[in-house]
mmCIF file of C-alpha atoms and ligand atoms in Angstrom:
data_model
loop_
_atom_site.group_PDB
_atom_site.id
_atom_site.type_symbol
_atom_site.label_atom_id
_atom_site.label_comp_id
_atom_site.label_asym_id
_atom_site.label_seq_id
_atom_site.Cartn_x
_atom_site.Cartn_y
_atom_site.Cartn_z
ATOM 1 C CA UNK H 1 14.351 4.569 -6.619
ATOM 2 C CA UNK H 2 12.605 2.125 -8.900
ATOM 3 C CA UNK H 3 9.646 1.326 -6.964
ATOM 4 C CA UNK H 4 8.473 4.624 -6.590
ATOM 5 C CA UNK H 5 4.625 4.290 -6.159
ATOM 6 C CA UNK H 6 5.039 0.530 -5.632
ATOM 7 C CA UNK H 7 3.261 -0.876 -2.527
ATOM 8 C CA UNK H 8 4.424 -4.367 -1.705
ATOM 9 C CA UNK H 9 3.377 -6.844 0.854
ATOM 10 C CA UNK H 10 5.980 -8.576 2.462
ATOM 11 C CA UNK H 11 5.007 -11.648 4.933
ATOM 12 C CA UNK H 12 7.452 -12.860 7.566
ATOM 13 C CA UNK H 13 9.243 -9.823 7.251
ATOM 14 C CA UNK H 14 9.712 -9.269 11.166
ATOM 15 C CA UNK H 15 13.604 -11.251 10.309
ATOM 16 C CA UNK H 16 15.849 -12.566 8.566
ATOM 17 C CA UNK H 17 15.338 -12.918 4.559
ATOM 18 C CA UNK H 18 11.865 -11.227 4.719
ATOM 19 C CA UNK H 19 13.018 -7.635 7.249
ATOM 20 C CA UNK H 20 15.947 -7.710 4.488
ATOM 21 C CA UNK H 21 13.816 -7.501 1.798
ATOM 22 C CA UNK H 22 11.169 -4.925 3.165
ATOM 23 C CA UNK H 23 14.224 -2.268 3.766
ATOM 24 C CA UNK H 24 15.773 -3.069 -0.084
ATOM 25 C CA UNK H 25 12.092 -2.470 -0.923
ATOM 26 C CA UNK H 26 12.172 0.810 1.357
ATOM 27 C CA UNK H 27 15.623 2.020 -0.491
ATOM 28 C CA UNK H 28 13.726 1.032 -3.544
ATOM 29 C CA UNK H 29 10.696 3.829 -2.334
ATOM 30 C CA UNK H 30 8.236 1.540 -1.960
ATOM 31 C CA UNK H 31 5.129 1.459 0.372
ATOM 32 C CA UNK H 32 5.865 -1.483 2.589
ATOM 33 C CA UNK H 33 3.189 -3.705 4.407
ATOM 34 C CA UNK H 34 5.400 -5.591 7.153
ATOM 35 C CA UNK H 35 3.404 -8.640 7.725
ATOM 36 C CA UNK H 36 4.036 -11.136 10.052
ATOM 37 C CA UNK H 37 2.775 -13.561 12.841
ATOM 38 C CA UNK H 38 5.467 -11.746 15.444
ATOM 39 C CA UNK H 39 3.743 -8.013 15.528
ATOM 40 C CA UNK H 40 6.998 -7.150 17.729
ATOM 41 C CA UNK H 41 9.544 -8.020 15.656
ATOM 42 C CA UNK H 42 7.471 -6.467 12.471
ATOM 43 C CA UNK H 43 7.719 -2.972 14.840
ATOM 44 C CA UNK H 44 11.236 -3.475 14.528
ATOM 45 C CA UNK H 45 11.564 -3.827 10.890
ATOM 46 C CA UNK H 46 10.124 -0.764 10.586
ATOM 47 C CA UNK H 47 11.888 1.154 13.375
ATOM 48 C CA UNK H 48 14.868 0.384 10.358
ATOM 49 C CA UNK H 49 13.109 1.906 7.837
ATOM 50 C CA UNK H 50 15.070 5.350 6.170
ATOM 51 C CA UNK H 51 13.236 8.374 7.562
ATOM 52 C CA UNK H 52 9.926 9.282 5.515
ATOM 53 C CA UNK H 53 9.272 5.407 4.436
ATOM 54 C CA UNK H 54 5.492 4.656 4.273
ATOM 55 C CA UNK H 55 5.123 1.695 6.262
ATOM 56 C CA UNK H 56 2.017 -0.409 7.743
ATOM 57 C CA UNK H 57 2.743 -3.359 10.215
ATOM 58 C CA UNK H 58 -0.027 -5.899 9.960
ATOM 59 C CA UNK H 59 0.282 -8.948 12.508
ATOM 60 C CA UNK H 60 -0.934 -11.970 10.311
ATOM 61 C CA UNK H 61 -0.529 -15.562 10.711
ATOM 62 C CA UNK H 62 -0.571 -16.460 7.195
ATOM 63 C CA UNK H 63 -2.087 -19.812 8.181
ATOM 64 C CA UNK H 64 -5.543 -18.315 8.544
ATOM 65 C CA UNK H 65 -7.847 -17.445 5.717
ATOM 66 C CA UNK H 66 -9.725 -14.252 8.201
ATOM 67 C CA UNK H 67 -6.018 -12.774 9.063
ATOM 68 C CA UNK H 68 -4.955 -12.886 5.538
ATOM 69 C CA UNK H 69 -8.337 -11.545 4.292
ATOM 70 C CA UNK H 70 -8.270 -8.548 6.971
ATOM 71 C CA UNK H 71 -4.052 -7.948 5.512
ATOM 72 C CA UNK H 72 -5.471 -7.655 2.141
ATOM 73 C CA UNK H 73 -7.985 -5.460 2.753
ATOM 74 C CA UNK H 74 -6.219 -2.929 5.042
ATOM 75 C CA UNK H 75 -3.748 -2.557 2.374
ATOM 76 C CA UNK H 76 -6.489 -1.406 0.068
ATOM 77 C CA UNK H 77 -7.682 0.568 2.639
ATOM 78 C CA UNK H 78 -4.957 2.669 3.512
ATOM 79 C CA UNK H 79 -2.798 2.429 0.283
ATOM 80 C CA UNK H 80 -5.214 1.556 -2.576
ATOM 81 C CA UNK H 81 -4.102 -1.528 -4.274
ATOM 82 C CA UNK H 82 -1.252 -3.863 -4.242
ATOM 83 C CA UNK H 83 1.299 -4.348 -6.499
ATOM 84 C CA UNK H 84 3.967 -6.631 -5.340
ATOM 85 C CA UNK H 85 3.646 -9.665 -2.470
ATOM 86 C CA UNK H 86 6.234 -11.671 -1.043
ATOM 87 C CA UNK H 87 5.147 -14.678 0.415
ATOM 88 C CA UNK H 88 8.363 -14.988 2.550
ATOM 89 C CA UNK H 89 6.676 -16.379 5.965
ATOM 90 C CA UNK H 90 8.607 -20.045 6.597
ATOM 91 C CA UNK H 91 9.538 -22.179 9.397
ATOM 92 C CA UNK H 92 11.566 -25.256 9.445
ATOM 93 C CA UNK H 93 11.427 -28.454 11.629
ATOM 94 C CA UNK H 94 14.289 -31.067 11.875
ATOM 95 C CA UNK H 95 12.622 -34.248 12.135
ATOM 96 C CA UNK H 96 13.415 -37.798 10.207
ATOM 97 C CA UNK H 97 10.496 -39.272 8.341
ATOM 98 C CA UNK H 98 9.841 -42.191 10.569
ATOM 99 C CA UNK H 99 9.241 -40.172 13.557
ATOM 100 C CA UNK H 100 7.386 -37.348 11.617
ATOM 101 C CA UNK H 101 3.866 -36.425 13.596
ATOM 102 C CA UNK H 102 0.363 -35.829 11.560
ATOM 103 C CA UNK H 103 0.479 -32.405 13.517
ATOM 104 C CA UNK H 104 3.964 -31.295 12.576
ATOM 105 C CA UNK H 105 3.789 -31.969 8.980
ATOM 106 C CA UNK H 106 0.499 -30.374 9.265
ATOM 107 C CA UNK H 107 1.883 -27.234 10.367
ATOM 108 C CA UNK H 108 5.110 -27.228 8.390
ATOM 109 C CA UNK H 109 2.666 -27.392 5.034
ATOM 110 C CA UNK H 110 0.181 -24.691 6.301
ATOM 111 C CA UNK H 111 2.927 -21.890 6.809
ATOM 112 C CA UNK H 112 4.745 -22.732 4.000
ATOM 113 C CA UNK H 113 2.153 -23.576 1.250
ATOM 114 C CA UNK H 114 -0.928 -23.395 2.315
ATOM 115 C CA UNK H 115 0.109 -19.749 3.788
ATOM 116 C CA UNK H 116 1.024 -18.564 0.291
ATOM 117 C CA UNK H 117 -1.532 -20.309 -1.590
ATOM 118 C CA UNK H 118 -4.208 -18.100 0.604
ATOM 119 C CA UNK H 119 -2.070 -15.320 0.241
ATOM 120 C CA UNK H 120 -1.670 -15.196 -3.322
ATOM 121 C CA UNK H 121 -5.224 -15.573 -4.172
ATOM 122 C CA UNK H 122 -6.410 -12.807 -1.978
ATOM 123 C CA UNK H 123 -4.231 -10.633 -3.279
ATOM 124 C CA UNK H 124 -4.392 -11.320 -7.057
ATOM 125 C CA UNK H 125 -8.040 -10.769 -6.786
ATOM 126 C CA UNK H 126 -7.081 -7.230 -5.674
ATOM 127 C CA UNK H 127 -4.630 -7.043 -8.601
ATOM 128 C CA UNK H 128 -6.925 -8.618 -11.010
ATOM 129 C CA UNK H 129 -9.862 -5.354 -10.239
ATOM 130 C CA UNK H 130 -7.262 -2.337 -9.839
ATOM 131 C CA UNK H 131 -6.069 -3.776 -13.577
ATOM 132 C CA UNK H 132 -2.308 -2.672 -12.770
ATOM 133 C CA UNK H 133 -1.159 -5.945 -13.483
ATOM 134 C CA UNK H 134 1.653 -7.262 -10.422
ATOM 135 C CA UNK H 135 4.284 -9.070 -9.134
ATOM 136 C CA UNK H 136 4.537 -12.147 -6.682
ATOM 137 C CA UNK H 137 7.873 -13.721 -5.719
ATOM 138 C CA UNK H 138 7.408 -16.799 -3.837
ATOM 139 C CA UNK H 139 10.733 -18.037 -1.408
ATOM 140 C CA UNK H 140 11.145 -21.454 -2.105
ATOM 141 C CA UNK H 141 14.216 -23.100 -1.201
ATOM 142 C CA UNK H 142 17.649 -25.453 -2.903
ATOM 143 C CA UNK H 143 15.218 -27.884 -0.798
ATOM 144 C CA UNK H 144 12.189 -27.954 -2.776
ATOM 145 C CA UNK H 145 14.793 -29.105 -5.550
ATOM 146 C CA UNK H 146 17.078 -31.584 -3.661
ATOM 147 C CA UNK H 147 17.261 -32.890 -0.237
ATOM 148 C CA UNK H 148 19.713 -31.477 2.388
ATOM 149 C CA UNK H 149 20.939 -33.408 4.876
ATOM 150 C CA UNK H 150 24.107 -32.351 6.624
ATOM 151 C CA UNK H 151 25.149 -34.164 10.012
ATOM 152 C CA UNK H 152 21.623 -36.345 9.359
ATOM 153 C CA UNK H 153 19.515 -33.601 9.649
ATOM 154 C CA UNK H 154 16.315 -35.011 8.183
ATOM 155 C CA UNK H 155 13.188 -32.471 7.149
ATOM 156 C CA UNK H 156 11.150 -34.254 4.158
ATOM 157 C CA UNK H 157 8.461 -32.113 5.358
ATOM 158 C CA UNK H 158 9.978 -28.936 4.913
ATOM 159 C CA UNK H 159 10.874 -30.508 1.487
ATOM 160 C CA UNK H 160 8.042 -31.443 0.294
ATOM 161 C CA UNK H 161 6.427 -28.535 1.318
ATOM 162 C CA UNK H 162 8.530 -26.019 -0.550
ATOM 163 C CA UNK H 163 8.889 -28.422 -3.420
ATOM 164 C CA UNK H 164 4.858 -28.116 -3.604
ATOM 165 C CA UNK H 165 5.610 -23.827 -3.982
ATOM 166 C CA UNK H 166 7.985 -24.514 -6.321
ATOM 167 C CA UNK H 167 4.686 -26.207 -8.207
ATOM 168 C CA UNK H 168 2.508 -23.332 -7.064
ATOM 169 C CA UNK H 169 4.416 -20.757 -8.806
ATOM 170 C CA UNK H 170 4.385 -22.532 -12.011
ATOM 171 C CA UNK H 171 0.504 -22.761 -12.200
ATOM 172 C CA UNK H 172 -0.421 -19.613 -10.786
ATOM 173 C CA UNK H 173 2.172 -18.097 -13.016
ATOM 174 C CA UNK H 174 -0.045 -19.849 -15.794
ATOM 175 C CA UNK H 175 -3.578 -18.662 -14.577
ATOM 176 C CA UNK H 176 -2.416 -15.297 -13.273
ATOM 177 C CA UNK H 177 -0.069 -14.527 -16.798
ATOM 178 C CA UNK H 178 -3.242 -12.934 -19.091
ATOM 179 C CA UNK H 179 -4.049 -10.460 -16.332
ATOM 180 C CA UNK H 180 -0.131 -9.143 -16.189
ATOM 181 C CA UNK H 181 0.732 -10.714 -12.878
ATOM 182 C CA UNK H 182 3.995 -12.360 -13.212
ATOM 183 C CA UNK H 183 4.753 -15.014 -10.415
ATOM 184 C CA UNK H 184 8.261 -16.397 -9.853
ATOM 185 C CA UNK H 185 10.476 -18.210 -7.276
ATOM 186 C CA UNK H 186 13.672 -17.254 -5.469
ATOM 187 C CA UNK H 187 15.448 -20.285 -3.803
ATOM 188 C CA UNK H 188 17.907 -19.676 -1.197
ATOM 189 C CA UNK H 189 21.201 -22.032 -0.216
ATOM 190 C CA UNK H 190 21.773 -21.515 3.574
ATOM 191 C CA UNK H 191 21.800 -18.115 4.384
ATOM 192 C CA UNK H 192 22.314 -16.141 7.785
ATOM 193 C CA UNK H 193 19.163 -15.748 9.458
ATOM 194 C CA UNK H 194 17.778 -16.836 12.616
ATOM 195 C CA UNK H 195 16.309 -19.792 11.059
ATOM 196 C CA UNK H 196 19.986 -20.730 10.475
ATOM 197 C CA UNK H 197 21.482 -19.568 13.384
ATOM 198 C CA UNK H 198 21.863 -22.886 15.415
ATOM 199 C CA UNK H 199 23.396 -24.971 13.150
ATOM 200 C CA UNK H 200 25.882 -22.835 11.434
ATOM 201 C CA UNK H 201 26.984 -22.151 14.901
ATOM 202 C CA UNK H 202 28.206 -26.070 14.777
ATOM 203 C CA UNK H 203 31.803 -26.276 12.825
ATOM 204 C CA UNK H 204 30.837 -29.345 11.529
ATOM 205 C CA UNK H 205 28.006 -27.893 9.980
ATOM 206 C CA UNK H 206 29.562 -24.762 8.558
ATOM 207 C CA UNK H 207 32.189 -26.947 7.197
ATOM 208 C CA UNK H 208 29.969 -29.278 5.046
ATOM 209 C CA UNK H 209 27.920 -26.504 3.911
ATOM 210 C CA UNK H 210 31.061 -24.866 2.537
ATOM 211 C CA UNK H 211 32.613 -28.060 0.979
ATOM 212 C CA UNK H 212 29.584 -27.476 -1.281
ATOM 213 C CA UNK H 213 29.185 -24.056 -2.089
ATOM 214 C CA UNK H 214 31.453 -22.713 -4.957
ATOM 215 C CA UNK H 215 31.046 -19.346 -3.407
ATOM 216 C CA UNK H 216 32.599 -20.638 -0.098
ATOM 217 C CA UNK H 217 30.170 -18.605 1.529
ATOM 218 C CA UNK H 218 26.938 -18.837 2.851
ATOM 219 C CA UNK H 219 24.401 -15.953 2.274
ATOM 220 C CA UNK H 220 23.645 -12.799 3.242
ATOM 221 C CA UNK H 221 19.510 -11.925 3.443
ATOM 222 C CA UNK H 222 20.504 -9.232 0.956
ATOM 223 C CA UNK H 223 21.547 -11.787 -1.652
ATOM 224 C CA UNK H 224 18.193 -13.051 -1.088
ATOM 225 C CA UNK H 225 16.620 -9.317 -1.001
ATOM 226 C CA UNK H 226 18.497 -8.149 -4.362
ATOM 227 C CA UNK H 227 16.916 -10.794 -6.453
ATOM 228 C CA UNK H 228 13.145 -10.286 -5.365
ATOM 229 C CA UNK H 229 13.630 -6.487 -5.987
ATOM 230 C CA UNK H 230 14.658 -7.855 -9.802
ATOM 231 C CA UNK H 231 11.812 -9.615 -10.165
ATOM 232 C CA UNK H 232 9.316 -6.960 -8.475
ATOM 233 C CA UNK H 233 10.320 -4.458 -10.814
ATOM 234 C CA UNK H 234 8.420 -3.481 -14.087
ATOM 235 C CA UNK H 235 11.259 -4.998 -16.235
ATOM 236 C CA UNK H 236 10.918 -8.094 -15.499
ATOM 237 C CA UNK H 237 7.339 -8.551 -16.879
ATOM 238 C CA UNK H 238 8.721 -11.436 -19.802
ATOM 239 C CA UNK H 239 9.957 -13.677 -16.530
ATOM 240 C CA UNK H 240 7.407 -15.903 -14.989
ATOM 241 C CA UNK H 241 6.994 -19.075 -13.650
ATOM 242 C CA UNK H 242 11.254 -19.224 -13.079
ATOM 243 C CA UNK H 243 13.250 -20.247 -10.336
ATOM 244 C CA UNK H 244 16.283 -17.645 -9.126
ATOM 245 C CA UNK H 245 18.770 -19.742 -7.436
ATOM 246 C CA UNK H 246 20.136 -17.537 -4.856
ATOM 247 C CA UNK H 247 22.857 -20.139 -3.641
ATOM 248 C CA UNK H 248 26.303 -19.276 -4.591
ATOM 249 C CA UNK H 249 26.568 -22.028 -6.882
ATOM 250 C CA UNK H 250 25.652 -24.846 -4.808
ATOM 251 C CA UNK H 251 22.956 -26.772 -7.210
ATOM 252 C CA UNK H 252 25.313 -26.321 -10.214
ATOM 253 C CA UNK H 253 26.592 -29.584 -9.671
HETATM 254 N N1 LIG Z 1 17.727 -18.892 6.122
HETATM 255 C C1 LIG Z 1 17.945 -19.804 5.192
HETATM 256 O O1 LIG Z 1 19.018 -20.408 5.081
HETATM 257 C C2 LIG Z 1 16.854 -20.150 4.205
HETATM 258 C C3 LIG Z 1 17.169 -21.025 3.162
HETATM 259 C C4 LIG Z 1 16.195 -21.353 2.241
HETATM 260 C C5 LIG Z 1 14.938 -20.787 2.329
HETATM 261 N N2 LIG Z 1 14.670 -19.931 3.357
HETATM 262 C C6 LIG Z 1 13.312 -19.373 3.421
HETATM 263 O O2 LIG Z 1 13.356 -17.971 3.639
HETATM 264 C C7 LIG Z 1 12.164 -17.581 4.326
HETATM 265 C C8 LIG Z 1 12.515 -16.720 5.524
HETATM 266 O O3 LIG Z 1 13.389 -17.454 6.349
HETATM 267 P P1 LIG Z 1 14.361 -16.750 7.405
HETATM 268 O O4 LIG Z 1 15.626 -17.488 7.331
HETATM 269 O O5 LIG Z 1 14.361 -15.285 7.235
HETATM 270 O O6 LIG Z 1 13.596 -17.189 8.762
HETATM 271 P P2 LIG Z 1 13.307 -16.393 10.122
HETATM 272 O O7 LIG Z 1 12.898 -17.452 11.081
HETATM 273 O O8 LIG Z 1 14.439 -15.500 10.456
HETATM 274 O O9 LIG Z 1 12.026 -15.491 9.758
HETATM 275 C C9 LIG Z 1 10.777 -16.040 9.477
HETATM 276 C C10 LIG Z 1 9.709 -15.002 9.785
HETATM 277 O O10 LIG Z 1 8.441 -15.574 9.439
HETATM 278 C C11 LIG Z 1 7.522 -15.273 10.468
HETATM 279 N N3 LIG Z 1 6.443 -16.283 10.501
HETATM 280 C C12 LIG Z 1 6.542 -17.588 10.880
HETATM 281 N N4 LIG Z 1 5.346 -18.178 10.815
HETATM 282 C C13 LIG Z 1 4.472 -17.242 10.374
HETATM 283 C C14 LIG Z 1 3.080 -17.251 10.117
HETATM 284 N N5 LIG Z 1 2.335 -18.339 10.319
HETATM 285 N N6 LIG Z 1 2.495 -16.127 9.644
HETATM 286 C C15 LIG Z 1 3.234 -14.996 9.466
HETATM 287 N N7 LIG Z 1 4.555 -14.912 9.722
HETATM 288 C C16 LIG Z 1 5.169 -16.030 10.166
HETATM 289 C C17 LIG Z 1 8.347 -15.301 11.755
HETATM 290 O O11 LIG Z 1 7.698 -14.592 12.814
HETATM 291 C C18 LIG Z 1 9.633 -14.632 11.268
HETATM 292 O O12 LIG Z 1 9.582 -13.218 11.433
HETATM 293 C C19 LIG Z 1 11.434 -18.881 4.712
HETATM 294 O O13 LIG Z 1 10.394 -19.131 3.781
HETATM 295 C C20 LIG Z 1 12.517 -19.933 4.576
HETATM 296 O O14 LIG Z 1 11.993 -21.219 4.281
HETATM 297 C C21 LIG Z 1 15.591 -19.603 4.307
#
């Protein structure tokens, strides 16, 4: 148990990557705060919880200043400060460039940036006044480093949208550094979600994402979940600002 004591924030985490890494922070012993726009499916997430977890299910869309603001502050309420967030909360959108729409790059860039950039500042304000220092693990993506396009599958919104948190961690990793907050990046390959369910269910598409993988695998959301509890723990206070490649080798080459 070596987040005993620990309570941790963890948006999106009604599926996939971020109800993976709420239960590895539950084995962990961590308070969890299961945030997420889907209040349902954050029930759920708990419902998987071992027996005595502490828990809290918050229903935020991480979109809007007022919902992150009330997240923030019922987590002080009921648990007393904050020590780790996980701005996991993400949606993709296949589109190519020439047919992109004003309103679905807008919304692509407010869940996946503008959601953590709101985020992170509430809650490093808490962190900054309960002096405890923190953690704050941003999930980027191999896409905010290269572009992706198997079978033609175009998304330079998604792109440029987690290629602008890659950028994000880096300067709030500078700002928040002196106060003991440590902010890094874990960027998955494909992994196994519902996110990804639709196209790795096409054999073409498994197929080329394999051809590229050394692993010859594509990932599991605990691949994804065992590096953020690395970086959440107090051991990794000399890493910040870094990128974890969670990928099975596939941006080596
Ligand atoms: N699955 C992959 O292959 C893969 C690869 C690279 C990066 N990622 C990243 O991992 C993260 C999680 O993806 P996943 O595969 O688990 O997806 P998922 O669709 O299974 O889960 C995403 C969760 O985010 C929640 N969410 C969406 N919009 C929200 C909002 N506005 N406010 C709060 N919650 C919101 C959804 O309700 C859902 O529970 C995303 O940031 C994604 O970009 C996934």
């Amino acid at each position: 148990m070596k987040l005993k004591n620990k309570v941790a924030i963890v948006t999106g985490a009604g599926s996939g990557n971020g109800r993976a890494i709420a239960l590895a922070f539950f084995e962990e012993g961590a308070t969890v705060v299961i945030a997420d726009v889907n209040e349902a499916a954050a029930q759920e997430t708990v419902a998987l919880a071992p027996e005595g977890s502490k828990a809290m299910v918050v229903k935020v869309d991480v979109t809007k200043k007022a919902d992150v603001d009330n997240m923030v502050a019922q987590t002080v309420k009921e648990f007393g400060h904050i020590d780790i967030l996980v701005n996991n909360a993400g949606i993709v959108a296949f589109t190519p460039f020439l047919d992109l729409s004003e309103a679905e790059w807008d919304k692509v860039h407010d869940v996946n940036l503008k959601g953590p950039f709101l985020c992170t500042q509430a809650v490093a304000k808490e962190m900054i006044k309960a002096n405890r220092g923190g953690r704050v693990v941003n999930i980027t993506s191999v896409e905010a480093h290269r572009v992706v396009s198997s079978s033609g599958s175009c998304q330079p919104h998604y792109n440029s949208s987690k290629g602008g948190l890659h950028m994000l961690t880096k300067a709030t990793a500078l700002e928040l550094s002196s106060y003991g907050i440590t902010v890094n990046s874990v960027a998955p390959g494909v992994v196994e979600t519902p996110f990804t369910e639709r196209g790795l269910q096409n054999p073409a598409v498994k197929e080329w994402i394999l051809e590229r993988v050394p692993a010859k695998r594509v990932g599991k959301p605990s691949d994804i979940a065992n590096a953020v509890i690395f970086l959440s723990l107090d051991e990794s206070e000399y890493i910040t600002g870094s990128t974890v490649f969670v990928d099975g080798g596939w941006t080596i080459a």
